[in-house]
Amino acid sequence: AEEFLELLLNAMRFMFTVSHGYRKNIKNFRGRYQFMSKDGGLALAAIFKNGRMAVKEKVIDNPDVTITFRDGKTLFNFLFSPKQDILGAMLRQDIQTEGNLNYIYRFGFLAKRLQLMMTPG
């Protein structure tokens, strides 16, 4: 699951580079995302700044939001859910969040938009 999240983040980063329409979604946006797993097997970060996105394979300082997944299966199920329900996932204790939830909604929008761009028809 960690590899899939890293692939997703790098696909997003690539699309921001090649697609002006997709890149417009992060114009003037600054955000620091930390993705973790409870078992410590996952530590990825996405940093948005100056219309660009960087992916780091480490724990970063001062994230705007930290999303901690119970395990890799939970991460995979959440990312592939047709309707990502952040509140439901929190209530089931599949994920824990710390920070501003608006950042999670924005990331969900960006991920879903990428998915629609890559799906034919």
PDB file of C-alpha atoms in Angstrom:
ATOM      1  CA  ALA A   1       0.000   0.000   0.000  1.00  0.00           C
ATOM      2  CA  GLU A   2       2.895   2.362   0.712  1.00  0.00           C
ATOM      3  CA  GLU A   3       4.169   1.855  -2.813  1.00  0.00           C
ATOM      4  CA  PHE A   4       0.714   2.631  -4.192  1.00  0.00           C
ATOM      5  CA  LEU A   5       0.457   5.875  -2.207  1.00  0.00           C
ATOM      6  CA  GLU A   6       3.922   6.854  -3.388  1.00  0.00           C
ATOM      7  CA  LEU A   7       2.902   6.036  -6.972  1.00  0.00           C
ATOM      8  CA  LEU A   8      -0.258   8.143  -6.575  1.00  0.00           C
ATOM      9  CA  LEU A   9       1.694  11.098  -5.189  1.00  0.00           C
ATOM     10  CA  ASN A  10       4.275  10.888  -7.971  1.00  0.00           C
ATOM     11  CA  ALA A  11       1.519  10.598 -10.600  1.00  0.00           C
ATOM     12  CA  MET A  12      -0.049  13.742  -9.147  1.00  0.00           C
ATOM     13  CA  ARG A  13       3.319  15.488  -9.230  1.00  0.00           C
ATOM     14  CA  PHE A  14       3.841  14.462 -12.848  1.00  0.00           C
ATOM     15  CA  MET A  15       0.367  15.638 -13.901  1.00  0.00           C
ATOM     16  CA  PHE A  16       0.920  19.002 -12.206  1.00  0.00           C
ATOM     17  CA  THR A  17       3.991  19.332 -14.417  1.00  0.00           C
ATOM     18  CA  VAL A  18       2.353  18.412 -17.738  1.00  0.00           C
ATOM     19  CA  SER A  19      -1.266  19.557 -17.333  1.00  0.00           C
ATOM     20  CA  HIS A  20      -1.923  23.265 -17.016  1.00  0.00           C
ATOM     21  CA  GLY A  21      -5.578  22.595 -16.159  1.00  0.00           C
ATOM     22  CA  TYR A  22      -4.646  20.259 -13.308  1.00  0.00           C
ATOM     23  CA  ARG A  23      -1.862  22.568 -12.110  1.00  0.00           C
ATOM     24  CA  LYS A  24      -4.380  25.417 -11.738  1.00  0.00           C
ATOM     25  CA  ASN A  25      -5.792  23.497  -8.741  1.00  0.00           C
ATOM     26  CA  ILE A  26      -2.659  24.251  -6.729  1.00  0.00           C
ATOM     27  CA  LYS A  27      -1.990  27.797  -7.873  1.00  0.00           C
ATOM     28  CA  ASN A  28      -1.236  29.882  -4.757  1.00  0.00           C
ATOM     29  CA  PHE A  29      -1.765  26.802  -2.562  1.00  0.00           C
ATOM     30  CA  ARG A  30       0.603  25.947   0.258  1.00  0.00           C
ATOM     31  CA  GLY A  31       0.178  22.757   2.205  1.00  0.00           C
ATOM     32  CA  ARG A  32       2.194  20.138   4.017  1.00  0.00           C
ATOM     33  CA  TYR A  33       0.706  16.641   4.228  1.00  0.00           C
ATOM     34  CA  GLN A  34       2.102  13.810   6.317  1.00  0.00           C
ATOM     35  CA  PHE A  35       0.907  10.258   5.651  1.00  0.00           C
ATOM     36  CA  MET A  36       1.745   7.675   8.319  1.00  0.00           C
ATOM     37  CA  SER A  37       0.747   4.202   9.464  1.00  0.00           C
ATOM     38  CA  LYS A  38       0.312   3.193  13.081  1.00  0.00           C
ATOM     39  CA  ASP A  39       2.923   0.471  12.730  1.00  0.00           C
ATOM     40  CA  GLY A  40       5.519   2.945  11.450  1.00  0.00           C
ATOM     41  CA  GLY A  41       5.849   1.235   8.062  1.00  0.00           C
ATOM     42  CA  LEU A  42       4.569   4.295   6.195  1.00  0.00           C
ATOM     43  CA  ALA A  43       6.039   7.783   6.303  1.00  0.00           C
ATOM     44  CA  LEU A  44       5.381   9.828   3.172  1.00  0.00           C
ATOM     45  CA  ALA A  45       4.878  13.546   2.793  1.00  0.00           C
ATOM     46  CA  ALA A  46       3.494  15.796   0.088  1.00  0.00           C
ATOM     47  CA  ILE A  47       4.508  19.445   0.108  1.00  0.00           C
ATOM     48  CA  PHE A  48       2.699  21.987  -2.059  1.00  0.00           C
ATOM     49  CA  LYS A  49       4.420  25.318  -2.586  1.00  0.00           C
ATOM     50  CA  ASN A  50       4.785  27.824  -5.436  1.00  0.00           C
ATOM     51  CA  GLY A  51       2.554  25.837  -7.799  1.00  0.00           C
ATOM     52  CA  ARG A  52       4.639  22.688  -7.352  1.00  0.00           C
ATOM     53  CA  MET A  53       4.415  19.482  -5.381  1.00  0.00           C
ATOM     54  CA  ALA A  54       7.284  17.595  -3.769  1.00  0.00           C
ATOM     55  CA  VAL A  55       7.126  14.056  -2.402  1.00  0.00           C
ATOM     56  CA  LYS A  56       9.304  13.079   0.555  1.00  0.00           C
ATOM     57  CA  GLU A  57       9.837   9.609   2.005  1.00  0.00           C
ATOM     58  CA  LYS A  58      10.198  10.789   5.580  1.00  0.00           C
ATOM     59  CA  VAL A  59       8.524  12.522   8.483  1.00  0.00           C
ATOM     60  CA  ILE A  60       8.442  16.279   7.920  1.00  0.00           C
ATOM     61  CA  ASP A  61       8.325  19.166  10.378  1.00  0.00           C
ATOM     62  CA  ASN A  62       5.162  21.226  10.830  1.00  0.00           C
ATOM     63  CA  PRO A  63       2.666  19.415   8.598  1.00  0.00           C
ATOM     64  CA  ASP A  64      -0.682  21.142   8.104  1.00  0.00           C
ATOM     65  CA  VAL A  65      -2.363  17.769   8.421  1.00  0.00           C
ATOM     66  CA  THR A  66      -1.192  14.317   9.439  1.00  0.00           C
ATOM     67  CA  ILE A  67      -3.194  11.294   8.349  1.00  0.00           C
ATOM     68  CA  THR A  68      -2.382   8.079  10.170  1.00  0.00           C
ATOM     69  CA  PHE A  69      -3.789   4.871   8.715  1.00  0.00           C
ATOM     70  CA  ARG A  70      -4.417   1.801  10.843  1.00  0.00           C
ATOM     71  CA  ASP A  71      -2.528  -0.382   8.343  1.00  0.00           C
ATOM     72  CA  GLY A  72      -1.711  -0.784   4.671  1.00  0.00           C
ATOM     73  CA  LYS A  73      -5.004  -2.511   3.880  1.00  0.00           C
ATOM     74  CA  THR A  74      -6.935   0.408   5.359  1.00  0.00           C
ATOM     75  CA  LEU A  75      -4.915   2.858   3.283  1.00  0.00           C
ATOM     76  CA  PHE A  76      -5.516   0.857   0.112  1.00  0.00           C
ATOM     77  CA  ASN A  77      -9.275   0.549   0.799  1.00  0.00           C
ATOM     78  CA  PHE A  78      -9.566   4.252   1.541  1.00  0.00           C
ATOM     79  CA  LEU A  79      -7.734   5.330  -1.609  1.00  0.00           C
ATOM     80  CA  PHE A  80      -9.782   2.998  -3.827  1.00  0.00           C
ATOM     81  CA  SER A  81     -13.126   3.744  -2.251  1.00  0.00           C
ATOM     82  CA  PRO A  82     -15.532   5.130  -4.866  1.00  0.00           C
ATOM     83  CA  LYS A  83     -16.787   7.600  -2.287  1.00  0.00           C
ATOM     84  CA  GLN A  84     -14.102   8.467   0.235  1.00  0.00           C
ATOM     85  CA  ASP A  85     -15.811   8.958   3.570  1.00  0.00           C
ATOM     86  CA  ILE A  86     -13.278  10.621   5.837  1.00  0.00           C
ATOM     87  CA  LEU A  87     -15.751  10.947   8.722  1.00  0.00           C
ATOM     88  CA  GLY A  88     -16.780   7.290   8.484  1.00  0.00           C
ATOM     89  CA  ALA A  89     -13.135   6.206   8.373  1.00  0.00           C
ATOM     90  CA  MET A  90     -12.447   8.292  11.472  1.00  0.00           C
ATOM     91  CA  LEU A  91     -15.453   6.849  13.318  1.00  0.00           C
ATOM     92  CA  ARG A  92     -14.340   3.295  12.448  1.00  0.00           C
ATOM     93  CA  GLN A  93     -10.875   4.257  13.680  1.00  0.00           C
ATOM     94  CA  ASP A  94      -9.400   3.298  10.312  1.00  0.00           C
ATOM     95  CA  ILE A  95      -7.616   6.646  10.214  1.00  0.00           C
ATOM     96  CA  GLN A  96      -6.633   9.317  12.674  1.00  0.00           C
ATOM     97  CA  THR A  97      -6.092  12.901  11.695  1.00  0.00           C
ATOM     98  CA  GLU A  98      -4.284  15.760  13.277  1.00  0.00           C
ATOM     99  CA  GLY A  99      -4.509  19.245  11.836  1.00  0.00           C
ATOM    100  CA  ASN A 100      -6.834  21.034   9.446  1.00  0.00           C
ATOM    101  CA  LEU A 101      -9.356  18.666   7.837  1.00  0.00           C
ATOM    102  CA  ASN A 102      -9.873  21.053   4.913  1.00  0.00           C
ATOM    103  CA  TYR A 103      -6.485  19.912   3.625  1.00  0.00           C
ATOM    104  CA  ILE A 104      -7.765  16.327   3.501  1.00  0.00           C
ATOM    105  CA  TYR A 105     -10.785  17.358   1.461  1.00  0.00           C
ATOM    106  CA  ARG A 106      -8.573  19.244  -0.968  1.00  0.00           C
ATOM    107  CA  PHE A 107      -6.270  16.249  -1.343  1.00  0.00           C
ATOM    108  CA  GLY A 108      -9.288  13.995  -1.933  1.00  0.00           C
ATOM    109  CA  PHE A 109     -10.461  16.360  -4.664  1.00  0.00           C
ATOM    110  CA  LEU A 110      -7.031  16.339  -6.321  1.00  0.00           C
ATOM    111  CA  ALA A 111      -6.791  12.537  -6.168  1.00  0.00           C
ATOM    112  CA  LYS A 112     -10.312  12.068  -7.558  1.00  0.00           C
ATOM    113  CA  ARG A 113      -9.656  14.580 -10.346  1.00  0.00           C
ATOM    114  CA  LEU A 114      -6.491  12.686 -11.276  1.00  0.00           C
ATOM    115  CA  GLN A 115      -8.435   9.437 -11.321  1.00  0.00           C
ATOM    116  CA  LEU A 116     -11.045  10.950 -13.654  1.00  0.00           C
ATOM    117  CA  MET A 117      -8.352  12.353 -15.933  1.00  0.00           C
ATOM    118  CA  MET A 118      -6.792   8.903 -16.285  1.00  0.00           C
ATOM    119  CA  THR A 119     -10.061   7.031 -16.787  1.00  0.00           C
ATOM    120  CA  PRO A 120     -11.123   6.813 -20.415  1.00  0.00           C
ATOM    121  CA  GLY A 121     -14.595   8.146 -21.227  1.00  0.00           C
TER     122      GLY A 121
END
